Amino acid sequence: MSLSPPSTAILRSSGAIITTLGLTQIMAWGSSYYLPAVIAPAVSSDTGWPLAWVVGGLSLGLLMAGLISPRVGSSIERHGGRNVLAFSAGCIGVGQIGLALAPNLAAYIAAWLIIGLGMGAGLYDAAFATLGRHYGHGARSAITALTLFGGLASTICWPISALLLGEVGWRGTCLVYAAFQLAIALPLYLVILPRAAPQPAVKPELQEAAPVLENNMDPSIMIVLAATLTLAAVISSTLSVHLLTILQGSGMALAAAVGLGALVGPSQVAARAIEMMIARYHHPILTKFASVAFVAIGVSALWAGMPIIPVALSFYGAGIGLESIARGTLPLALFGSNGYARLMGRLAMPSLIAQAAAPSAGALLLERFGPHGTLAALSGLALANVLLACGLGWRMLRRRESQVQSHRI
């Protein structure tokens, strides 16, 4: 299967497409993935529901997102991302209304499952797949540009959520986010994103093999790639939910923790801006190397009790900022544009399922070992991911050497 060349109309509207996806990504992340970090304590205090279950709502939502991600990727591959992303906004909006009206814990969890459908159909992996479907191998610059917007999600939405929490409570906060998704994001997707020419259906047995066999790629590279993307997602998922709690555990007030936590966003954006300027000069594997190294430095510095916390958070933010770019561009560089959207759905599944367990696992670590022990565990995972990324680079180098030798023969 091959992608059709992007139409002139799509190319002319690339700025509008990227801006639309960027703004909606900020609010999609802020009203789902980043929301519990601010409102979870208030939800537990107001309702009496256990905090582990309140945070666990996000875990179950991520599990739902992981389960549907292969279907999302296949749908975008065949029909484009317009309707899939609109569906995402609808699900997040309806789910936020469900959170706001939840009379009991069961209803609250059910609302998170609906939000999970929206996360699976509308966060980075789906947005990257949409850009890949439109622009083919040339999507690298569009993906990088999109991540510049996404890096502001926590910086913008954590303070907004904290402000709304103080003004209208956690239920009112959810209703505000629901209004944005249903009244702004959903119409924007339908109006701005172009309809894509449908691709022919692929037989299931070919669909499973296409990303590997079409490109004559060693399947072990995909396995290592999936592993390192998954481990990176676990680390960022755990800290996105518990960073404020960890910082408060060192004696900070909520306002100070939010202020320091907000530094992560600008660090992401700065790293992505630099990457955008120099991307043409290097392979995305170097972006991946820089990402895992910066995350390891940042998390390890926090664990070691480095007195200049902003520096540690800046390294961490730069690392996860580059990770988002590598997540979208490295599979494109390794496997090509054929079947890219479907491949992104497959790669998203293990990382989202692992992310589903990460917040609850983080809560258990905090309960048993405290902030210092939690950071020690995350530091170990970050160092392990450095080794995985090195292993991926080694496998790529061996593959290239093998191809060179075969051509000589």
Short mmCIF file of C-alpha atoms in Angstrom, two decimals:
data_model
loop_
_atom_site.label_atom_id
_atom_site.label_comp_id
_atom_site.label_asym_id
_atom_site.label_seq_id
_atom_site.Cartn_x
_atom_site.Cartn_y
_atom_site.Cartn_z
CA MET A 1 0.00 0.00 0.00
CA SER A 2 1.33 3.47 -0.80
CA LEU A 3 0.23 6.89 0.27
CA SER A 4 -1.18 9.27 -2.28
CA PRO A 5 0.72 12.55 -2.66
CA PRO A 6 -0.79 15.33 -0.55
CA SER A 7 -3.05 17.65 -2.49
CA THR A 8 -2.21 21.27 -3.16
CA ALA A 9 -5.18 22.33 -1.04
CA ILE A 10 -3.86 20.40 1.93
CA LEU A 11 -0.38 21.85 1.50
CA ARG A 12 -1.75 25.39 1.29
CA SER A 13 -3.65 24.92 4.55
CA SER A 14 -0.80 23.28 6.48
CA GLY A 15 -0.47 26.28 8.80
CA ALA A 16 -4.15 26.14 9.70
CA ILE A 17 -4.02 22.38 10.18
CA ILE A 18 -1.00 22.49 12.49
CA THR A 19 -2.36 25.45 14.46
CA THR A 20 -5.73 23.75 14.91
CA LEU A 21 -4.13 20.51 16.01
CA GLY A 22 -1.74 22.41 18.28
CA LEU A 23 -4.42 24.37 20.13
CA THR A 24 -6.69 21.37 20.50
CA GLN A 25 -3.78 19.20 21.67
CA ILE A 26 -3.06 21.66 24.48
CA MET A 27 -6.61 21.47 25.75
CA ALA A 28 -7.02 17.74 25.09
CA TRP A 29 -3.98 16.96 27.25
CA GLY A 30 -4.98 19.54 29.84
CA SER A 31 -8.53 18.27 30.20
CA SER A 32 -7.57 14.61 30.43
CA TYR A 33 -4.00 13.46 31.09
CA TYR A 34 -2.87 16.47 33.16
CA LEU A 35 -6.13 17.07 35.01
CA PRO A 36 -5.83 14.68 38.00
CA ALA A 37 -2.51 16.21 39.08
CA VAL A 38 -4.47 19.31 40.16
CA ILE A 39 -7.99 18.16 40.99
CA ALA A 40 -7.49 14.64 42.39
CA PRO A 41 -6.90 15.72 46.04
CA ALA A 42 -9.96 17.97 45.90
CA VAL A 43 -12.10 15.19 44.41
CA SER A 44 -11.04 12.78 47.15
CA SER A 45 -11.54 15.35 49.90
CA ASP A 46 -14.96 16.43 48.63
CA THR A 47 -16.39 12.97 47.98
CA GLY A 48 -14.54 10.71 50.38
CA TRP A 49 -13.50 8.46 47.51
CA PRO A 50 -10.04 6.90 47.99
CA LEU A 51 -7.31 8.94 46.30
CA ALA A 52 -5.90 5.79 44.69
CA TRP A 53 -9.22 5.24 42.92
CA VAL A 54 -9.56 8.89 41.99
CA VAL A 55 -6.15 8.79 40.31
CA GLY A 56 -6.97 5.28 39.07
CA GLY A 57 -9.68 6.77 36.87
CA LEU A 58 -6.93 8.14 34.64
CA SER A 59 -5.22 4.74 34.66
CA LEU A 60 -8.37 3.03 33.45
CA GLY A 61 -8.85 5.73 30.84
CA LEU A 62 -5.32 5.14 29.55
CA LEU A 63 -5.99 1.41 29.49
CA MET A 64 -9.04 2.06 27.32
CA ALA A 65 -6.93 4.32 25.09
CA GLY A 66 -4.34 1.58 24.66
CA LEU A 67 -6.92 -1.04 23.78
CA ILE A 68 -8.45 1.05 21.01
CA SER A 69 -5.22 2.54 19.62
CA PRO A 70 -4.63 -0.13 16.93
CA ARG A 71 -8.16 0.43 15.63
CA VAL A 72 -7.60 4.20 15.72
CA GLY A 73 -4.40 3.88 13.70
CA SER A 74 -6.08 1.65 11.12
CA SER A 75 -9.00 4.05 10.80
CA ILE A 76 -6.71 7.04 10.26
CA GLU A 77 -4.68 5.04 7.74
CA ARG A 78 -7.79 4.33 5.71
CA HIS A 79 -9.88 7.48 6.12
CA GLY A 80 -7.66 10.23 7.54
CA GLY A 81 -7.85 11.77 11.00
CA ARG A 82 -10.66 14.32 10.65
CA ASN A 83 -13.55 12.24 11.97
CA VAL A 84 -11.39 10.32 14.43
CA LEU A 85 -10.19 13.53 16.10
CA ALA A 86 -13.73 14.93 16.14
CA PHE A 87 -14.85 11.72 17.85
CA SER A 88 -12.08 12.27 20.38
CA ALA A 89 -13.30 15.77 21.26
CA GLY A 90 -16.83 14.47 21.66
CA CYS A 91 -15.73 11.67 23.98
CA ILE A 92 -13.57 13.92 26.16
CA GLY A 93 -16.37 16.48 26.39
CA VAL A 94 -19.03 13.92 27.29
CA GLY A 95 -16.65 12.28 29.75
CA GLN A 96 -15.94 15.61 31.46
CA ILE A 97 -19.69 16.14 31.89
CA GLY A 98 -19.84 12.67 33.39
CA LEU A 99 -17.10 13.57 35.87
CA ALA A 100 -18.87 16.76 36.85
CA LEU A 101 -22.18 14.99 37.47
CA ALA A 102 -20.79 11.76 38.95
CA PRO A 103 -22.85 10.89 42.07
CA ASN A 104 -20.63 7.98 43.05
CA LEU A 105 -17.27 6.39 42.34
CA ALA A 106 -18.67 3.94 39.77
CA ALA A 107 -20.04 6.81 37.67
CA TYR A 108 -16.76 8.67 38.04
CA ILE A 109 -14.82 5.66 36.73
CA ALA A 110 -17.29 5.20 33.86
CA ALA A 111 -16.72 8.82 32.86
CA TRP A 112 -12.97 8.22 32.76
CA LEU A 113 -13.49 5.26 30.45
CA ILE A 114 -15.30 7.57 28.04
CA ILE A 115 -12.46 10.08 28.34
CA GLY A 116 -10.10 7.18 27.63
CA LEU A 117 -11.80 6.68 24.27
CA GLY A 118 -11.10 10.33 23.56
CA MET A 119 -7.46 10.05 24.65
CA GLY A 120 -6.88 7.03 22.43
CA ALA A 121 -8.46 8.80 19.46
CA GLY A 122 -7.06 12.28 19.97
CA LEU A 123 -3.72 12.64 21.77
CA TYR A 124 -0.25 12.67 20.22
CA ASP A 125 -0.26 9.28 18.51
CA ALA A 126 -3.51 9.99 16.68
CA ALA A 127 -2.40 13.53 15.80
CA PHE A 128 0.97 12.27 14.52
CA ALA A 129 -0.79 9.59 12.51
CA THR A 130 -3.07 12.23 11.02
CA LEU A 131 -0.10 14.33 9.92
CA GLY A 132 1.69 11.27 8.57
CA ARG A 133 -1.42 10.32 6.60
CA HIS A 134 -1.58 13.80 5.03
CA TYR A 135 2.08 14.55 4.40
CA GLY A 136 3.76 11.16 4.10
CA HIS A 137 7.50 11.11 4.72
CA GLY A 138 7.52 14.92 4.77
CA ALA A 139 5.51 14.94 8.01
CA ARG A 140 8.64 15.24 10.18
CA SER A 141 8.60 19.05 10.26
CA ALA A 142 4.83 19.15 10.86
CA ILE A 143 5.16 16.68 13.77
CA THR A 144 7.93 18.77 15.32
CA ALA A 145 5.87 21.94 14.93
CA LEU A 146 2.88 20.27 16.57
CA THR A 147 4.93 19.27 19.59
CA LEU A 148 5.84 22.94 20.13
CA PHE A 149 2.18 23.52 20.96
CA GLY A 150 1.77 20.33 22.97
CA GLY A 151 4.71 21.23 25.20
CA LEU A 152 2.65 24.08 26.63
CA ALA A 153 -0.17 21.83 27.83
CA SER A 154 0.92 21.52 31.46
CA THR A 155 2.26 25.09 31.59
CA ILE A 156 -1.08 26.48 30.44
CA CYS A 157 -3.55 23.98 31.88
CA TRP A 158 -2.13 23.36 35.36
CA PRO A 159 -2.52 27.04 36.32
CA ILE A 160 -5.92 27.20 34.57
CA SER A 161 -7.08 24.09 36.43
CA ALA A 162 -5.79 25.45 39.74
CA LEU A 163 -7.57 28.77 39.12
CA LEU A 164 -10.81 27.11 38.14
CA LEU A 165 -10.56 24.76 41.11
CA GLY A 166 -10.48 27.73 43.45
CA GLU A 167 -13.29 29.56 41.67
CA VAL A 168 -15.83 26.91 40.66
CA GLY A 169 -14.62 23.69 42.32
CA TRP A 170 -13.54 20.49 40.65
CA ARG A 171 -16.97 19.77 39.14
CA GLY A 172 -17.16 23.24 37.61
CA THR A 173 -13.63 22.82 36.26
CA CYS A 174 -14.71 19.66 34.43
CA LEU A 175 -17.71 21.48 32.94
CA VAL A 176 -15.49 24.28 31.62
CA TYR A 177 -13.24 21.76 29.90
CA ALA A 178 -16.30 19.94 28.53
CA ALA A 179 -17.56 23.18 27.01
CA PHE A 180 -14.25 23.74 25.24
CA GLN A 181 -14.18 20.24 23.78
CA LEU A 182 -17.77 20.25 22.54
CA ALA A 183 -18.18 23.89 21.51
CA ILE A 184 -14.69 24.68 20.17
CA ALA A 185 -12.47 21.65 19.54
CA LEU A 186 -15.05 19.44 17.86
CA PRO A 187 -16.22 22.10 15.35
CA LEU A 188 -12.61 23.10 14.64
CA TYR A 189 -11.70 19.56 13.67
CA LEU A 190 -14.66 19.29 11.31
CA VAL A 191 -14.19 22.71 9.72
CA ILE A 192 -10.39 22.98 9.45
CA LEU A 193 -9.16 19.45 8.86
CA PRO A 194 -9.64 18.36 5.23
CA ARG A 195 -11.33 15.18 4.19
CA ALA A 196 -8.78 12.59 3.13
CA ALA A 197 -9.14 10.30 0.15
CA PRO A 198 -9.87 6.82 1.52
CA GLN A 199 -7.20 4.14 1.19
CA PRO A 200 -8.13 0.63 0.07
CA ALA A 201 -8.65 -1.91 2.80
CA VAL A 202 -5.73 -4.21 3.59
CA LYS A 203 -6.18 -7.89 4.34
CA PRO A 204 -5.64 -8.59 8.07
CA GLU A 205 -2.64 -10.85 7.50
CA LEU A 206 -0.96 -8.22 5.32
CA GLN A 207 -1.96 -5.44 7.69
CA GLU A 208 -0.04 -7.06 10.51
CA ALA A 209 3.06 -7.63 8.43
CA ALA A 210 3.12 -4.46 6.32
CA PRO A 211 5.20 -2.13 8.52
CA VAL A 212 7.97 -4.73 8.77
CA LEU A 213 7.88 -6.60 5.49
CA GLU A 214 7.27 -3.66 3.16
CA ASN A 215 10.44 -2.01 4.40
CA ASN A 216 12.54 -5.18 4.82
CA MET A 217 13.13 -4.16 8.43
CA ASP A 218 14.43 -6.36 11.22
CA PRO A 219 11.45 -7.03 13.53
CA SER A 220 13.78 -6.79 16.53
CA ILE A 221 14.19 -3.07 15.81
CA MET A 222 10.45 -2.60 16.19
CA ILE A 223 10.49 -4.53 19.47
CA VAL A 224 13.29 -2.44 20.95
CA LEU A 225 11.65 0.74 19.63
CA ALA A 226 8.35 -0.19 21.27
CA ALA A 227 10.16 -0.99 24.53
CA THR A 228 12.01 2.31 24.74
CA LEU A 229 8.90 4.32 23.80
CA THR A 230 6.93 2.44 26.45
CA LEU A 231 9.52 3.00 29.19
CA ALA A 232 9.72 6.71 28.36
CA ALA A 233 5.93 6.93 28.55
CA VAL A 234 5.86 5.24 31.96
CA ILE A 235 8.33 7.74 33.41
CA SER A 236 6.54 10.79 32.01
CA SER A 237 3.12 9.44 32.98
CA THR A 238 4.18 8.84 36.57
CA LEU A 239 5.72 12.28 36.97
CA SER A 240 2.91 14.10 35.17
CA VAL A 241 0.49 12.82 37.82
CA HIS A 242 2.74 12.86 40.89
CA LEU A 243 5.29 15.61 40.27
CA LEU A 244 3.36 18.16 42.30
CA THR A 245 2.92 15.64 45.13
CA ILE A 246 6.64 14.82 45.07
CA LEU A 247 7.59 18.49 45.19
CA GLN A 248 5.11 19.15 48.01
CA GLY A 249 6.62 16.18 49.84
CA SER A 250 9.81 18.22 50.15
CA GLY A 251 7.91 20.89 52.05
CA MET A 252 6.70 23.14 49.22
CA ALA A 253 3.28 24.74 49.15
CA LEU A 254 0.94 23.86 46.26
CA ALA A 255 1.46 27.25 44.61
CA ALA A 256 5.26 26.86 44.69
CA ALA A 257 5.03 23.30 43.38
CA VAL A 258 2.74 24.40 40.53
CA GLY A 259 5.15 27.23 39.72
CA LEU A 260 8.15 24.91 39.57
CA GLY A 261 6.21 22.20 37.75
CA ALA A 262 5.21 24.75 35.14
CA LEU A 263 8.90 25.07 34.18
CA VAL A 264 8.68 21.68 32.51
CA GLY A 265 6.53 23.07 29.69
CA PRO A 266 8.87 25.88 28.55
CA SER A 267 11.79 23.45 28.70
CA GLN A 268 9.90 21.11 26.38
CA VAL A 269 9.16 23.93 23.98
CA ALA A 270 12.76 25.24 24.02
CA ALA A 271 14.18 21.79 23.30
CA ARG A 272 11.67 21.25 20.50
CA ALA A 273 12.42 24.66 18.97
CA ILE A 274 16.13 23.83 18.88
CA GLU A 275 15.32 20.42 17.39
CA MET A 276 13.21 22.09 14.70
CA MET A 277 16.16 24.28 13.69
CA ILE A 278 18.70 21.46 13.47
CA ALA A 279 16.51 18.48 12.50
CA ARG A 280 17.64 18.50 8.88
CA TYR A 281 21.21 17.76 9.95
CA HIS A 282 20.68 14.51 11.87
CA HIS A 283 18.72 11.29 12.05
CA PRO A 284 15.87 11.10 14.60
CA ILE A 285 17.79 8.43 16.52
CA LEU A 286 20.03 11.25 17.80
CA THR A 287 16.92 13.02 19.05
CA LYS A 288 16.05 9.84 20.90
CA PHE A 289 19.52 9.61 22.44
CA ALA A 290 19.34 13.21 23.67
CA SER A 291 15.85 12.61 25.05
CA VAL A 292 16.68 9.60 27.22
CA ALA A 293 19.92 11.21 28.41
CA PHE A 294 18.22 14.45 29.49
CA VAL A 295 15.42 12.59 31.29
CA ALA A 296 17.98 10.44 33.14
CA ILE A 297 19.96 13.53 34.18
CA GLY A 298 16.86 15.41 35.34
CA VAL A 299 15.25 12.60 37.32
CA SER A 300 18.54 11.49 38.84
CA ALA A 301 19.30 15.07 39.91
CA LEU A 302 15.91 15.31 41.64
CA TRP A 303 16.55 12.00 43.40
CA ALA A 304 20.05 13.07 44.49
CA GLY A 305 18.55 16.13 46.16
CA MET A 306 20.15 18.63 43.81
CA PRO A 307 19.52 22.04 45.43
CA ILE A 308 18.73 23.82 42.16
CA ILE A 309 15.42 22.10 41.41
CA PRO A 310 14.63 24.29 38.36
CA VAL A 311 17.76 22.98 36.59
CA ALA A 312 16.76 19.36 37.19
CA LEU A 313 13.21 20.05 35.98
CA SER A 314 14.58 21.83 32.92
CA PHE A 315 16.64 18.78 31.95
CA TYR A 316 13.65 16.54 32.51
CA GLY A 317 11.35 18.84 30.53
CA ALA A 318 13.81 19.04 27.63
CA GLY A 319 14.05 15.25 27.62
CA ILE A 320 10.33 14.56 27.47
CA GLY A 321 9.99 17.36 24.93
CA LEU A 322 12.43 15.63 22.60
CA GLU A 323 10.84 12.26 23.38
CA SER A 324 7.55 13.42 21.89
CA ILE A 325 9.34 14.33 18.65
CA ALA A 326 11.24 11.03 18.56
CA ARG A 327 8.00 9.16 19.19
CA GLY A 328 6.54 10.54 15.99
CA THR A 329 9.59 10.93 13.74
CA LEU A 330 11.72 7.89 14.54
CA PRO A 331 9.13 5.32 13.36
CA LEU A 332 8.66 7.41 10.22
CA ALA A 333 12.40 7.41 9.54
CA LEU A 334 12.80 3.70 10.31
CA PHE A 335 9.75 2.27 8.58
CA GLY A 336 8.75 4.90 6.02
CA SER A 337 5.36 6.46 5.35
CA ASN A 338 3.62 3.34 4.06
CA GLY A 339 1.34 2.16 6.82
CA TYR A 340 2.66 4.83 9.21
CA ALA A 341 -0.71 5.65 10.82
CA ARG A 342 -1.43 1.97 11.41
CA LEU A 343 2.07 1.46 12.84
CA MET A 344 1.62 4.39 15.23
CA GLY A 345 -1.54 2.75 16.53
CA ARG A 346 0.33 -0.49 17.15
CA LEU A 347 3.24 1.25 18.89
CA ALA A 348 0.83 3.27 21.03
CA MET A 349 -0.87 0.21 22.49
CA PRO A 350 1.89 -1.08 24.82
CA SER A 351 2.92 2.39 25.96
CA LEU A 352 -0.64 3.45 26.77
CA ILE A 353 -1.35 0.22 28.63
CA ALA A 354 1.87 0.67 30.61
CA GLN A 355 0.93 4.29 31.27
CA ALA A 356 -2.39 3.05 32.60
CA ALA A 357 -0.60 1.27 35.42
CA ALA A 358 1.99 3.99 36.02
CA PRO A 359 -0.09 6.50 38.07
CA SER A 360 -1.38 3.82 40.42
CA ALA A 361 2.06 2.25 40.70
CA GLY A 362 3.45 5.70 41.43
CA ALA A 363 0.85 6.22 44.15
CA LEU A 364 1.85 2.92 45.77
CA LEU A 365 5.53 3.87 45.59
CA LEU A 366 4.79 7.20 47.22
CA GLU A 367 2.77 5.53 49.95
CA ARG A 368 5.40 2.90 50.77
CA PHE A 369 8.72 4.62 50.02
CA GLY A 370 7.91 8.32 49.93
CA PRO A 371 9.04 10.89 47.34
CA HIS A 372 12.74 9.99 47.62
CA GLY A 373 12.17 6.27 47.03
CA THR A 374 9.82 7.02 44.13
CA LEU A 375 12.44 9.20 42.47
CA ALA A 376 15.04 6.45 43.00
CA ALA A 377 12.84 3.97 41.12
CA LEU A 378 12.19 6.43 38.30
CA SER A 379 15.90 7.20 38.06
CA GLY A 380 16.62 3.50 37.61
CA LEU A 381 14.04 3.27 34.84
CA ALA A 382 15.50 6.34 33.13
CA LEU A 383 18.99 4.84 33.15
CA ALA A 384 17.61 1.56 31.80
CA ASN A 385 16.02 3.50 28.96
CA VAL A 386 19.40 4.98 28.07
CA LEU A 387 20.65 1.43 27.59
CA LEU A 388 17.60 0.54 25.50
CA ALA A 389 18.15 3.54 23.23
CA CYS A 390 21.80 2.55 22.80
CA GLY A 391 20.65 -0.98 21.95
CA LEU A 392 18.26 0.44 19.34
CA GLY A 393 21.07 2.44 17.78
CA TRP A 394 23.31 -0.64 17.74
CA ARG A 395 20.59 -2.71 16.03
CA MET A 396 20.14 0.03 13.42
CA LEU A 397 23.88 0.18 12.79
CA ARG A 398 24.12 -3.60 12.40
CA ARG A 399 21.16 -3.53 10.02
CA ARG A 400 22.78 -0.81 7.92
CA GLU A 401 26.07 -2.69 7.76
CA SER A 402 24.22 -5.83 6.68
CA GLN A 403 22.45 -3.92 3.91
CA VAL A 404 25.73 -2.41 2.70
CA GLN A 405 27.36 -5.84 2.56
CA SER A 406 24.41 -7.34 0.68
CA HIS A 407 24.58 -4.54 -1.90
CA ARG A 408 28.28 -5.19 -2.42
CA ILE A 409 27.58 -8.84 -3.01
#
